[in-house]
Amino acid sequence: MEKIRMSTPLVEMDGDEMTRVIWHMIKEKLLLPYIDLKTEYYDLSLKHRDETNDQVTMDSAYAAQRLGVAVKCATITPNGQRVTEYNLKQMWKSPNGTIRAILDGTVFRAPVLVKGITSCVINWKKPIILARHAYGDIYRNVEYRVPGKGLAEICFTDEDGHETRLPIHQFKGPGVIRGMHNTDESILSFAHSCFRYALDCKQDLWFSTKDTISKTYDHHFKDIFSDLYENIYKADFEKAGITYFYTLIDDAVARVIRSEGGFIWALKNYDGDVMSDMLATAFSSLAMMTSVLVSPHGQYEYEAAHGTVTRHYYRYLKGEETSTNPVATIFAWTGALSKRGELDGIPELCKFSAALEAATVATIESGKMTKDLVPLFEGEAQSLSTEAFLDAIAQGLSARLD
Ligand code: NAP
Ligand code: MG
């Protein structure tokens, strides 16, 4: 069989530990036999980030801007312990944070559903895609431990030196305060990404905040979404037969639980952080959660939602057999290849990606899976090593492509 040719390279961002091991197995067993894989390769392993003073991370993000589609392996975000373990020059920032800061945009997370692993929420029949705003709020806050009696205020000084002051609280004793912010620019790009993604995958878009309590901050998010919808996206939504729906977050949580899924749920940074773990666990596990960063300029970066699975890697280094789940990483590749196919007009790439996704799901449904899924599976389940599981998928894929 002739290999599928690509016209534009994918930006390949290699990573760390167990996921790096899996990364190369996926390429060798599932991709290279069928695709004349063209990638612009960036090694984002911690060692190489350190060697390049993290320049490689920035270069990879600029490459994603230039080429439009990237696929990223999980990477270590160093902490104190990693600085010692890898003898680092400094505690480099989170690569995902760096890439997000360059590309801007929104992270969309969706579970991979398989028959035999039912969600804890029995009425969920279709995936719920979560869109998390990835800038500001408590993740960029300034906090202060109030030592005792005193007045806490918000003070804004404009360019001309004018001060606007608002009292927060007259403390009668010790306590805590926090200041946080967001910008119109970032909220606008979040909203654009959500509306575009909804149109891309033809699904309803829900958005929820706590605007009843936060009458300026959260309400501003609500207003920006509503303005964009009314003035830019409404006609396209109506044409696509999808809806935009705003509701208070309390009401949204209740509706999400009662729904059958099949929509995109956009959330502010903290709400998205918490709810994505809830959704991943309720649907099955983090190892089955895919993730894509969509920039407001139409660039895409696909990855798995989980980390580098360190505990498994240390066992792998000792020569022990590991059973790490590669599904989210496979879907990062299929997402990226399929998007490349769509942008470059190469339907074979989209067909291949669909076949690989179907083969992956079918392998699990046939009872072959990694160890983490076994307790969740309703039928007879066989626990395989990562490599044996990938071999089983490769067999299914080859049968499908024949
Ligand atoms: P993790 O790598 O997601 O793993 C946490 C635990 O979840 C694992 O020990 C394992 O549980 C289970 N797990 C996660 N993914 C799995 C998979 N594919 N197959 C089977 N089990 C899986 O999170 P972490 O241990 O907190 O972080 C490890 C490193 O990853 C850190 O250095 C962190 O900075 C980095 N990280 C990177 C990203 C990213 O690049 N996007 C995201 C998060 C974390 P058991 O051990 O019980 O089997
Ligand atoms: Mg979290």
XYZ file of N, CA, C and O and ligand atoms in Angstrom, residues 16-19 22 46 72-79 81-82 94-96 100 109 285-288 291 301 303-312 315 323-329 370-373 386, ligand 1:
248
model
N 8.274 14.131 27.788
C 9.036 13.482 28.850
C 8.454 12.130 29.296
O 7.278 11.845 29.098
N 9.338 11.376 29.937
C 9.006 10.188 30.739
C 8.160 9.172 29.981
O 8.432 8.871 28.822
N 7.141 8.621 30.652
C 6.397 7.502 30.054
C 5.706 7.917 28.755
O 5.649 7.155 27.794
N 5.203 9.144 28.734
C 4.496 9.572 27.524
C 5.457 9.707 26.339
O 5.065 9.521 25.193
N 5.796 6.217 24.990
C 4.583 5.859 24.241
C 4.536 6.589 22.899
O 4.131 6.036 21.880
N 12.639 17.817 29.237
C 13.152 18.783 30.220
C 14.639 19.057 30.020
O 15.096 20.195 30.119
N 1.359 17.670 20.709
C 2.304 17.777 21.827
C 2.207 16.596 22.783
O 1.129 16.173 23.168
N 3.382 16.091 23.139
C 3.504 15.038 24.140
C 3.480 15.709 25.521
O 3.847 16.877 25.642
N 3.072 14.987 26.547
C 3.081 15.560 27.898
C 4.520 15.880 28.301
O 5.462 15.186 27.906
N 4.671 16.929 29.083
C 5.998 17.394 29.499
C 6.013 17.643 31.005
O 4.972 17.948 31.589
N 7.195 17.547 31.583
C 7.340 17.843 33.007
C 7.302 19.354 33.225
O 8.000 20.089 32.532
N 6.487 19.788 34.170
C 6.596 21.166 34.654
C 7.477 21.093 35.889
O 7.088 20.504 36.887
N 8.693 21.656 35.819
C 9.609 21.413 36.926
C 9.184 22.066 38.239
O 8.619 23.153 38.235
N 9.413 21.335 39.328
C 9.302 21.903 40.673
C 10.679 21.730 41.322
O 11.636 21.320 40.644
N 11.943 19.561 43.279
C 12.483 18.207 43.225
C 13.070 17.888 41.840
O 14.120 17.248 41.715
N 12.398 18.396 40.782
C 12.883 18.171 39.412
C 14.167 18.939 39.142
O 14.996 18.508 38.334
N 6.062 26.264 33.104
C 5.273 25.211 32.468
C 5.268 25.421 30.950
O 4.915 26.498 30.469
N 5.685 24.404 30.172
C 5.670 24.570 28.707
C 4.268 24.888 28.189
O 4.112 25.703 27.281
N 3.256 24.258 28.806
C 1.900 24.546 28.335
C 1.549 26.008 28.557
O 0.895 26.627 27.723
N 0.684 28.491 25.558
C -0.601 29.179 25.622
C -0.418 30.691 25.559
O -1.197 31.387 24.926
N -11.551 20.211 26.034
C -11.292 18.833 26.455
C -12.510 17.968 26.214
O -13.630 18.370 26.548
N -11.756 8.227 32.759
C -10.527 8.604 33.440
C -9.770 9.643 32.630
O -10.035 9.836 31.439
N -8.809 10.290 33.275
C -8.006 11.318 32.630
C -7.249 10.735 31.427
O -6.953 11.444 30.466
N -6.949 9.446 31.483
C -6.207 8.807 30.402
C -7.045 8.698 29.126
O -6.540 8.332 28.067
N -8.353 9.009 29.224
C -9.245 8.941 28.064
C -9.726 10.336 27.675
O -10.707 10.480 26.952
N -7.420 16.767 24.487
C -7.332 18.185 24.769
C -6.786 18.905 23.542
O -5.831 18.434 22.928
N -3.394 23.137 18.719
C -2.353 22.322 19.342
C -3.041 21.190 20.107
O -3.805 21.426 21.045
N -3.135 17.607 22.349
C -2.340 16.868 23.343
C -3.259 15.965 24.157
O -4.466 15.962 23.963
N -2.662 15.201 25.073
C -3.449 14.424 26.025
C -3.673 15.306 27.248
O -2.883 16.204 27.516
N -4.749 15.033 27.993
C -5.016 15.892 29.161
C -4.162 15.495 30.369
O -4.008 16.263 31.295
N -3.602 14.273 30.353
C -2.857 13.813 31.538
C -1.379 14.202 31.450
O -0.922 14.764 30.455
N -0.634 13.881 32.519
C 0.779 14.230 32.578
C 1.683 13.129 32.053
O 1.251 12.285 31.238
N 2.923 13.128 32.492
C 3.940 12.238 31.945
C 3.946 10.853 32.611
O 4.785 10.018 32.293
N 3.019 10.639 33.535
C 2.818 9.349 34.238
C 4.137 8.850 34.853
O 4.603 7.736 34.575
N 4.673 9.668 35.706
C 5.994 9.455 36.304
C 6.145 8.104 37.003
O 7.150 7.412 36.830
N 5.135 7.752 37.798
C 5.249 6.493 38.562
C 5.452 5.295 37.644
O 6.244 4.411 37.934
N 4.761 5.292 36.494
C 4.923 4.191 35.540
C 6.327 4.230 34.922
O 6.936 3.197 34.677
N 8.982 2.632 36.966
C 8.891 1.167 36.859
C 9.477 0.702 35.520
O 10.183 -0.291 35.456
N 1.679 -0.784 32.051
C 0.425 -0.795 31.320
C -0.167 0.607 31.371
O -1.173 0.860 32.006
N 0.510 1.507 30.688
C 0.082 2.908 30.646
C -0.861 3.094 29.468
O -0.601 2.572 28.379
N -1.911 3.830 29.693
C -2.938 3.983 28.663
C -2.516 5.032 27.607
O -2.340 6.200 27.927
N -2.384 4.609 26.335
C -1.934 5.544 25.292
C -3.076 6.242 24.547
O -2.823 6.986 23.602
N -4.332 6.011 24.959
C -5.468 6.454 24.134
C -5.473 7.974 23.904
O -5.603 8.436 22.766
N -5.296 8.743 24.981
C -5.367 10.207 24.807
C -4.235 10.698 23.896
O -4.413 11.648 23.128
N -3.075 10.039 23.967
C -1.958 10.448 23.107
C -2.218 10.033 21.648
O -1.904 10.786 20.721
N -5.663 -1.383 28.651
C -4.625 -1.227 29.668
C -5.276 -1.348 31.054
O -6.488 -1.243 31.199
N -4.378 -1.554 32.015
C -4.799 -1.915 33.375
C -5.793 -0.937 34.014
O -6.723 -1.335 34.715
N -5.582 0.363 33.750
C -6.428 1.385 34.379
C -7.902 1.251 34.014
O -8.772 1.637 34.785
N -8.181 0.691 32.806
C -9.571 0.615 32.355
C -10.280 -0.643 32.841
O -11.510 -0.709 32.863
N 1.343 -1.757 27.649
C 1.152 -0.688 26.658
C 1.473 -1.200 25.264
O 0.731 -0.985 24.308
P -0.090 12.227 35.623
O 1.140 12.059 34.848
O -1.323 12.558 34.857
O -0.335 10.909 36.469
C -1.064 10.825 37.670
C -1.566 9.407 37.871
O -2.746 9.230 37.081
C -0.607 8.326 37.398
O 0.342 8.010 38.384
C -1.543 7.200 37.071
O -2.037 6.568 38.246
C -2.724 7.958 36.461
N -2.564 8.154 35.003
C -2.416 9.338 34.342
N -2.329 9.133 33.034
C -2.387 7.803 32.836
C -2.320 6.967 31.697
N -2.180 7.493 30.466
N -2.416 5.630 31.870
C -2.578 5.105 33.080
N -2.633 5.834 34.212
C -2.552 7.170 34.095
O 0.066 13.403 36.712
P 1.227 13.686 37.790
O 1.795 12.412 38.309
O 0.623 14.660 38.701
O 2.344 14.454 36.963
C 3.483 13.834 36.391
C 4.260 14.844 35.584
O 3.458 15.278 34.495
C 4.621 16.104 36.352
O 5.984 16.393 36.155
C 3.742 17.201 35.771
O 4.412 18.420 35.742
C 3.475 16.692 34.387
N 2.174 17.115 33.815
C 2.186 17.488 32.506
C 1.012 17.827 31.862
C 1.075 18.216 30.417
O 2.131 18.254 29.826
N -0.034 18.498 29.805
C -0.198 17.762 32.554
C -0.190 17.351 33.883
C 1.002 17.013 34.497
P -1.382 5.229 38.888
O 0.042 5.585 39.194
O -2.238 5.023 40.090
O -1.497 4.137 37.871
